[in-house]
């Protein structure tokens, strides 16, 4: 094991990855690949906790893999894999179920919210946080980058780890820490710059720029972006200027230029039309190679699958031995190993 900190990130294979996700999160993951030992797991088993269309789930899972690779997750530096490819996850969930009191799960706010919206609540939905605890604990991850909505689940994973440790051996599992990730850039909706750009509204025309949008569509979305009735191109936290501020923020995040240099680039703009066009152009240029690589991978399933298989192999090399140690600690008889060793 290397002495770099282990980080485990779980990502749901839902579609509609957009500019806000990219600038706010994915770009940071790509940049941080050298600092820490990263596991990026596409959590398809978690998706099954709500009813799914099988074709759609399969497509979204592979599409997310291709997207993350295209965006710069480098399989030589990080481990990117599909959760269901490493059978230890489902097995660890069972073992951890048997140390987790039901009451802990019934108290989870996400379970209460999601189950209130379902006519028939699946057992998997209740068990979702135990599967997630298994994801994390199998790798002895130190850090788990999550948004606010997932913090309670990471805290539950800590409770489960501590209970397992007290039952079966102190220091068996690393007790993970939730990390609210440093936000790269907070990108707001183009149609409403007072709300964060969101996957849930990504289907609404003009709200989000999806990573796979065609250049002409991206230009159109920016041209329709909501601004204000003035003409001042400035960074500002005045709610009135939220639209212009958002456009400048996107430009700043992509070019990496300081604010003064960003403003200098628009010093000769004749109104917001030029601003919108300038921002759209840097977005289009940034996304072009990502799209191209994504299309290549989606058209070459063998290449995509082999990259994901390498990731699954690396993940399994950590997770399977840990699973065996869990079984042993809990009193299960291990089968003789095939090599006899
Ligand atoms: N529940 C997380 C979400 O919805 C996804 C997830 C599954 C996860 N397993 C994980 C996140 C393990 C971090 C660690 O975002």
Short mmCIF file of N, CA, C and O and ligand atoms in Angstrom, two decimals, residues 8-12 41 43 46 83 110 114 128 131-133 135-136 144-147 149-150 153-154, ligand 1:
data_model
loop_
_atom_site.label_atom_id
_atom_site.label_comp_id
_atom_site.label_asym_id
_atom_site.label_seq_id
_atom_site.Cartn_x
_atom_site.Cartn_y
_atom_site.Cartn_z
N UNK A 8 -12.08 7.55 -1.76
CA UNK A 8 -13.09 6.78 -2.48
C UNK A 8 -14.24 7.69 -2.88
O UNK A 8 -14.89 8.30 -2.03
N UNK A 9 -14.49 7.77 -4.19
CA UNK A 9 -15.63 8.56 -4.68
C UNK A 9 -16.61 7.64 -5.38
O UNK A 9 -16.21 6.82 -6.20
N UNK A 10 -17.87 7.77 -5.04
CA UNK A 10 -18.92 7.00 -5.71
C UNK A 10 -19.76 7.95 -6.54
O UNK A 10 -20.14 9.01 -6.06
N UNK A 11 -20.01 7.56 -7.79
CA UNK A 11 -20.76 8.45 -8.69
C UNK A 11 -21.91 7.67 -9.31
O UNK A 11 -21.72 6.60 -9.88
N UNK A 12 -23.10 8.22 -9.18
CA UNK A 12 -24.29 7.56 -9.73
C UNK A 12 -24.33 7.70 -11.24
O UNK A 12 -24.12 8.80 -11.75
N UNK A 41 -15.71 5.10 -8.42
CA UNK A 41 -16.57 3.94 -8.59
C UNK A 41 -17.92 4.38 -9.16
O UNK A 41 -18.59 5.25 -8.59
N UNK A 43 -21.46 3.70 -9.38
CA UNK A 43 -22.24 2.88 -8.44
C UNK A 43 -23.56 2.39 -9.04
O UNK A 43 -24.64 2.81 -8.65
N UNK A 46 -26.16 0.88 -6.64
CA UNK A 46 -26.98 1.88 -5.93
C UNK A 46 -28.14 2.35 -6.79
O UNK A 46 -29.23 2.61 -6.28
N UNK A 83 -19.00 -0.59 -10.09
CA UNK A 83 -19.21 -1.27 -8.80
C UNK A 83 -19.59 -2.74 -8.95
O UNK A 83 -19.02 -3.60 -8.27
N UNK A 110 -32.20 10.62 3.90
CA UNK A 110 -32.44 10.36 2.48
C UNK A 110 -33.45 9.22 2.31
O UNK A 110 -34.30 9.27 1.43
N UNK A 114 -36.82 9.72 0.22
CA UNK A 114 -37.07 8.93 -0.98
C UNK A 114 -38.23 7.97 -0.78
O UNK A 114 -39.02 7.77 -1.69
N UNK A 128 -29.39 0.86 1.14
CA UNK A 128 -28.47 1.69 0.34
C UNK A 128 -27.24 2.16 1.13
O UNK A 128 -26.11 2.02 0.67
N UNK A 131 -24.66 -0.67 1.68
CA UNK A 131 -23.88 -0.92 0.46
C UNK A 131 -22.80 0.15 0.31
O UNK A 131 -21.65 -0.15 -0.01
N UNK A 132 -23.18 1.37 0.58
CA UNK A 132 -22.23 2.49 0.47
C UNK A 132 -21.11 2.35 1.52
O UNK A 132 -19.94 2.62 1.23
N UNK A 133 -21.46 1.92 2.72
CA UNK A 133 -20.43 1.70 3.74
C UNK A 133 -19.45 0.64 3.27
O UNK A 133 -18.23 0.78 3.42
N UNK A 135 -18.68 -0.08 0.18
CA UNK A 135 -17.84 0.52 -0.86
C UNK A 135 -16.60 1.15 -0.23
O UNK A 135 -15.47 0.96 -0.68
N UNK A 136 -16.86 1.91 0.79
CA UNK A 136 -15.81 2.73 1.41
C UNK A 136 -14.86 1.86 2.24
O UNK A 136 -13.64 1.96 2.13
N UNK A 144 -13.69 10.53 1.98
CA UNK A 144 -14.80 10.32 1.06
C UNK A 144 -15.37 11.68 0.68
O UNK A 144 -16.01 12.34 1.50
N UNK A 145 -15.10 12.13 -0.55
CA UNK A 145 -15.63 13.44 -0.95
C UNK A 145 -17.11 13.31 -1.26
O UNK A 145 -17.50 12.53 -2.11
N UNK A 146 -17.91 14.03 -0.53
CA UNK A 146 -19.36 13.98 -0.74
C UNK A 146 -19.98 15.35 -0.57
O UNK A 146 -19.44 16.20 0.14
N UNK A 147 -21.11 15.54 -1.19
CA UNK A 147 -21.90 16.74 -0.97
C UNK A 147 -22.62 16.62 0.37
O UNK A 147 -22.62 15.55 1.00
N UNK A 149 -25.62 16.31 1.11
CA UNK A 149 -26.71 15.33 1.18
C UNK A 149 -26.20 13.92 1.52
O UNK A 149 -26.99 13.07 1.91
N UNK A 150 -24.89 13.68 1.35
CA UNK A 150 -24.36 12.33 1.58
C UNK A 150 -23.55 12.22 2.86
O UNK A 150 -23.03 11.16 3.19
N UNK A 153 -24.63 9.62 5.36
CA UNK A 153 -24.28 8.25 4.97
C UNK A 153 -22.83 7.91 5.31
O UNK A 153 -22.52 6.78 5.67
N UNK A 154 -21.95 8.88 5.16
CA UNK A 154 -20.55 8.62 5.51
C UNK A 154 -20.41 8.48 7.03
O UNK A 154 -19.66 7.66 7.54
N1 LIG B 1 -24.65 7.82 -2.48
C1 LIG B 1 -23.71 8.57 -3.26
C2 LIG B 1 -24.46 9.68 -4.04
O1 LIG B 1 -25.62 9.56 -4.29
C3 LIG B 1 -22.99 7.70 -4.25
C4 LIG B 1 -22.13 6.68 -3.57
C5 LIG B 1 -22.27 5.34 -3.52
C6 LIG B 1 -20.94 6.97 -2.85
N2 LIG B 1 -21.26 4.75 -2.86
C7 LIG B 1 -20.42 5.72 -2.42
C8 LIG B 1 -20.26 8.16 -2.56
C9 LIG B 1 -19.24 5.65 -1.68
C10 LIG B 1 -19.08 8.09 -1.82
C11 LIG B 1 -18.58 6.83 -1.37
O2 LIG B 1 -23.84 10.64 -4.42
#
